[in-house]
């Protein structure tokens, strides 16, 4: 059986969620693996949300926001995401999660086609990485 | 536990065709918290909404999830529905199972599962949703309109006529924008000015409108209903209330610059009114940055002003203007080292302006004509007397400026004549006695007493002066002591100090001198000594200088003139001993030098080269290696603080010495320096002494300190590439100053430089570029009968509270110099559409006659080229400028109306004439007015004789076309106005890739920005014609009026507050908030939030390390639960 990855997609309300809607109104079929969660801004995505997703069984996490530098509805929330996600990737790597399981994309409200493409690409990317079997690294034995 | 209902919509087959809604209902019913679930064919229909309402009541639901289309469509609809059933509207969530599920997935199972997961995640969210209520914020019912073109005027009038106050900000001196520049408007051909000026006047007279012309928005803060806008009201230098627009000031203004209003086809004055019907109808004086010459001058002499006066032949005005800042014009016109010329921007064109010699011309004119030699009446005489020690330039200047302030002063001079170094050290051939005397006499006429032959410290002491009632003393005794050269043989007969030698020659006439003279040193004293020695009959004069010519401190002019007169220069040579026979000098032993490391003065230190010593025979050696002050005035009671060079220590701001009431300046403080620096010191001291005598010295000092700090803090504006700026300027060489022939010079002490005659002075003055635009000649002040002109006016910043802002900043045309292939800039008769409008306009530079710019001939064949840099993806703008098709048809038609035998040609790509009466208009142009339309692009434009040859192709016939035209008019692309880019930053406005402003929605919200409270109209949004701009302006106005219709407006309550118990006061959220809604209360050590500013982005929530910042209904807990919910299989 083909492995169907579970992916959580955090989509910013103004650009990427609207872009996903546009893919829908344009009837562009794409992989069903991304499960969308609407946030007001990609800058709202707290790293703990991503970690929580991996903990709860996600194989990949997509964060999508408005194009930098100036598309952001909230002026610069996307720039916050732009700085947070790479740092988070480094941290996840140390925890044993491949960087390829987290992806930050800029999708504007007019880029339905791009949203569909990103979802397909990312699904394949995570599929190739295989299921994530993540155990939280426990402190080594002994007295503290 | 919250009772949650889920309502699944079929959306006909849009959803139900893919998603098994029955299964969704069954599955979701099992999910914890879901008390009820059902499906319906169209949930948004009335029966659907009623179903929701009924079930909420029947099932006692606390919250509802509507699984249907995207929340962007029906979130508001269903929020209202649940509200009607008695729930808080924020207890409804839309689950998007259409756009993001049924429309994008084909597999029914997969789609149904995804829909269930999405709904589950929203169940998790809604479980924790709070009831929220929009909160009211007050609205300031006053609007600001930025831009005074037709759009801005229309918007302002519409808002004001609805009864609300409007502030209109226009950056130009008059409102009117581009429309007032137009001749007639398509398609009705009504005169633009005739329909525009009544609107402008109505605006100006409207009781609800405040017009801020010549003003710019500086800063904007706040939010819808509550903006604070800082506006810079640029100094107009003309009082709007007093100006009667009589234009007398304009007539006398000597500065002409290109007129922006006439698109460079005519000139205007620096004092101007853009056009006669300007609103406000008042003049304005254009001042750009201060001229560099004025900045470089130690006394900030107003150079461009007297240049302009000399150019127009107003010599008396010139000398009066010079005298305003400079007490010694005749002297400065000759011996000043003119730092002004060093920075003159004329240098970027050809050569620097001969500023000092023009000053000399003005001063000589005064002397010859006897005009401008009477000092002004001093209104207020003061009691206090001031003693000045030394009558050199510093002493004379302080006396002059003190006299203007009403103080009587006495100058004590040790020498038998007044003038200090000017009299004692500068020979007549550089500064004739009568010129010096004239400047001194002028100061004497002001009531200054000069007592010569009195040495303070010998004949009188400083204490005596104080006892005699002098309330302040200024020490300006100069540096008259020559430095000695400590080498063997220094007491031999035949060795002079340069300064003593010059003094003796100047004051007594003859001094005995040998046949062979050596002058040691490289300053002006050395040059003067050498040239004087020649004039006294020396056969051979050698200058011995230990460094190279590059390091020599003497002025270039003096070095040049010395060389011309036959002085020999020996560089890199230093004496090691004076040689003598029987007590008399016979020569010098010299050693060759080479340049080593830099020393403290930044010059390379000379180092002796061993084994190069040699001897040369001389009869006389004159030492000019430097001077130091003679401190004769010092006595036991006055212990001055001294530097190690024996100069006086003073406070650098006030020039006060360590002794109270005693000030000092000039060479005695600075060591040997220049005349103009001494004058500057004198002028500075005069103000200090005045403030001291008023008991305000400390206060004055702190004022100066503050000024200096402000200067330091001022950001330096990067200089443009001046060579590029002046590239097009006509070259005109500096006018040579006539001089005595070389052979005539060395026989006597006649002045070498003969100075400019009237013609030469005017010609030279006309080379001035008038860098600051207004040259501050003050002629306008004299001409203005109502006293409306104030050159001291400063920019003012005023803050306004407004509730809404309409942006209507308009357009510019594509910069023509960048359109090289059509010959713009190279050929004068290639112009743009706006320039052609000016040619057509009855108030334009040709009074409405079509005359070409190069020679004023009526052009018989005119080629109009459309789509220049618009619809041009490669070199210009890909968009269509929209109005060019119509105005080109109009141009061609109006041209034909004026020049009946002329032939207009139009090269076009397409003719876009959509609009009421537009197509008919174009038809009329082709049929009735015989405009020849050629479909195709122009490949080349070049000059041939007085014709402009246009090569193009007619793509309809496939023929190559060549037209020998008299004039070419380019329909260039419209761009957003340059000012728009600045405003974009200040208002944080969204733009398209070309800088046009982006409306909130291209179809449904065309007159507002996405940011609430900001609206737009006119060409700042996109190219458009007048009717469209006016319609948009009225639309924006009605939006503003709608906003103002209630006193409060309601803010979305989904914002982020702060939990003070959790807040640790780290302030991270303060930094990340783009709306400045959060502020650290430094006393309570917690963050406080202005919820009215919060837009609910939640960025702070992600940044907060403690969880104190929780976006309402998007809390961390909710988000984490949503993640769990959506991943549960």
Short mmCIF file of C-alpha atoms in Angstrom, two decimals, chain A residues 6-8 10-11 13-14 16-50 52-60 70-71 73-78 80 84 115 119, chain B residues 14 70-73 75 79 93-96 98-101 103-106 110-111 114 117-118 121 125 987-988 990 1010-1011 1071-1075 1095-1104 1109-1111 1114-1117 1119-1124 1126-1129:
data_model
loop_
_atom_site.label_atom_id
_atom_site.label_comp_id
_atom_site.label_asym_id
_atom_site.label_seq_id
_atom_site.Cartn_x
_atom_site.Cartn_y
_atom_site.Cartn_z
CA UNK A 6 -0.46 13.20 7.23
CA UNK A 7 0.31 16.83 6.82
CA UNK A 8 -0.95 19.82 8.79
CA UNK A 10 -1.21 26.38 8.65
CA UNK A 11 -2.62 28.84 6.13
CA UNK A 13 -6.22 33.95 6.29
CA UNK A 14 -5.46 36.72 3.78
CA UNK A 16 -2.65 31.46 1.45
CA UNK A 17 -6.09 30.42 2.72
CA UNK A 18 -7.57 32.60 -0.02
CA UNK A 19 -5.12 31.03 -2.49
CA UNK A 20 -6.33 27.58 -1.42
CA UNK A 21 -9.90 28.79 -1.91
CA UNK A 22 -8.96 29.97 -5.38
CA UNK A 23 -7.58 26.54 -6.21
CA UNK A 24 -11.01 25.29 -5.23
CA UNK A 25 -13.02 27.77 -7.26
CA UNK A 26 -10.72 26.94 -10.17
CA UNK A 27 -11.38 23.21 -9.52
CA UNK A 28 -7.70 22.30 -9.45
CA UNK A 29 -7.43 18.82 -8.06
CA UNK A 30 -4.54 18.24 -5.70
CA UNK A 31 -3.39 15.75 -3.11
CA UNK A 32 -5.73 15.47 -0.12
CA UNK A 33 -2.98 14.98 2.42
CA UNK A 34 -2.74 18.54 3.72
CA UNK A 35 -5.24 19.19 6.49
CA UNK A 36 -5.75 22.93 6.59
CA UNK A 37 -5.90 25.06 9.71
CA UNK A 38 -6.74 28.72 9.18
CA UNK A 39 -4.65 31.24 11.14
CA UNK A 40 -4.98 34.99 10.80
CA UNK A 41 -1.31 35.38 9.96
CA UNK A 42 1.64 33.09 9.32
CA UNK A 43 3.30 35.11 12.09
CA UNK A 44 0.78 33.60 14.51
CA UNK A 45 2.29 30.14 14.03
CA UNK A 46 4.00 29.43 17.29
CA UNK A 47 6.74 26.79 16.97
CA UNK A 48 4.91 24.76 19.60
CA UNK A 49 2.02 24.29 17.15
CA UNK A 50 4.40 22.63 14.74
CA UNK A 52 2.54 19.51 18.62
CA UNK A 53 1.62 18.42 15.11
CA UNK A 54 4.64 16.14 14.88
CA UNK A 55 3.89 14.79 18.34
CA UNK A 56 0.31 14.03 17.36
CA UNK A 57 1.35 12.02 14.37
CA UNK A 58 1.86 14.47 11.52
CA UNK A 59 4.47 13.44 8.97
CA UNK A 60 4.86 16.96 7.67
CA UNK A 70 5.25 43.60 1.71
CA UNK A 71 2.23 41.45 0.85
CA UNK A 73 -1.97 41.97 5.51
CA UNK A 74 -0.46 42.74 8.90
CA UNK A 75 2.56 44.47 7.38
CA UNK A 76 5.32 42.14 8.55
CA UNK A 77 3.90 39.02 10.20
CA UNK A 78 5.21 36.99 7.25
CA UNK A 80 8.34 36.83 11.53
CA UNK A 84 11.06 31.54 12.90
CA UNK A 115 -1.09 26.27 -3.74
CA UNK A 119 0.57 20.71 -1.78
CA UNK B 14 -21.14 21.07 -5.06
CA UNK B 70 -15.18 29.14 2.62
CA UNK B 71 -15.59 31.49 5.60
CA UNK B 72 -14.74 34.33 3.25
CA UNK B 73 -18.18 33.81 1.70
CA UNK B 75 -18.91 33.45 7.85
CA UNK B 79 -22.70 34.58 12.48
CA UNK B 93 -17.31 28.65 12.99
CA UNK B 94 -17.30 27.91 9.27
CA UNK B 95 -15.79 24.59 8.25
CA UNK B 96 -14.62 24.97 4.66
CA UNK B 98 -16.26 23.05 -0.42
CA UNK B 99 -13.33 25.13 -1.75
CA UNK B 100 -10.74 23.14 0.13
CA UNK B 101 -12.34 19.69 -0.07
CA UNK B 103 -13.93 21.06 -5.27
CA UNK B 104 -10.36 19.79 -5.18
CA UNK B 105 -10.69 16.10 -4.45
CA UNK B 106 -12.44 13.43 -6.49
CA UNK B 110 -10.86 10.64 0.97
CA UNK B 111 -12.88 13.85 0.68
CA UNK B 114 -10.90 15.18 5.19
CA UNK B 117 -11.21 16.07 10.21
CA UNK B 118 -11.65 19.72 9.39
CA UNK B 121 -10.60 20.63 14.44
CA UNK B 125 -11.64 25.36 18.55
CA UNK B 987 0.86 55.30 5.33
CA UNK B 988 2.02 51.72 4.69
CA UNK B 990 -0.05 48.48 -0.76
CA UNK B 1010 -7.43 47.29 2.77
CA UNK B 1011 -6.42 49.29 5.86
CA UNK B 1071 8.65 45.00 19.41
CA UNK B 1072 6.84 42.58 17.13
CA UNK B 1073 3.52 44.45 17.07
CA UNK B 1074 3.30 46.26 13.74
CA UNK B 1075 0.50 48.53 14.98
CA UNK B 1095 -5.76 44.22 14.27
CA UNK B 1096 -5.71 40.70 15.65
CA UNK B 1097 -2.84 39.22 13.66
CA UNK B 1098 -1.64 37.23 16.67
CA UNK B 1099 2.06 37.71 15.98
CA UNK B 1100 2.46 38.74 19.63
CA UNK B 1101 0.83 35.48 20.69
CA UNK B 1102 3.51 33.48 18.93
CA UNK B 1103 6.24 35.69 20.38
CA UNK B 1104 5.05 35.79 23.99
CA UNK B 1109 -0.67 37.38 25.05
CA UNK B 1110 -3.49 35.18 23.81
CA UNK B 1111 -5.31 36.15 20.62
CA UNK B 1114 -7.14 31.82 18.55
CA UNK B 1115 -5.48 31.02 21.88
CA UNK B 1116 -2.49 28.73 22.11
CA UNK B 1117 -4.70 26.11 23.75
CA UNK B 1119 -4.58 26.06 18.30
CA UNK B 1120 -2.97 23.03 19.93
CA UNK B 1121 -6.34 21.33 20.31
CA UNK B 1122 -7.12 22.05 16.66
CA UNK B 1123 -3.87 20.36 15.69
CA UNK B 1124 -4.83 17.29 17.72
CA UNK B 1126 -7.32 17.51 12.72
CA UNK B 1127 -4.78 14.70 13.05
CA UNK B 1128 -7.11 12.28 14.81
CA UNK B 1129 -8.11 9.48 12.40
#
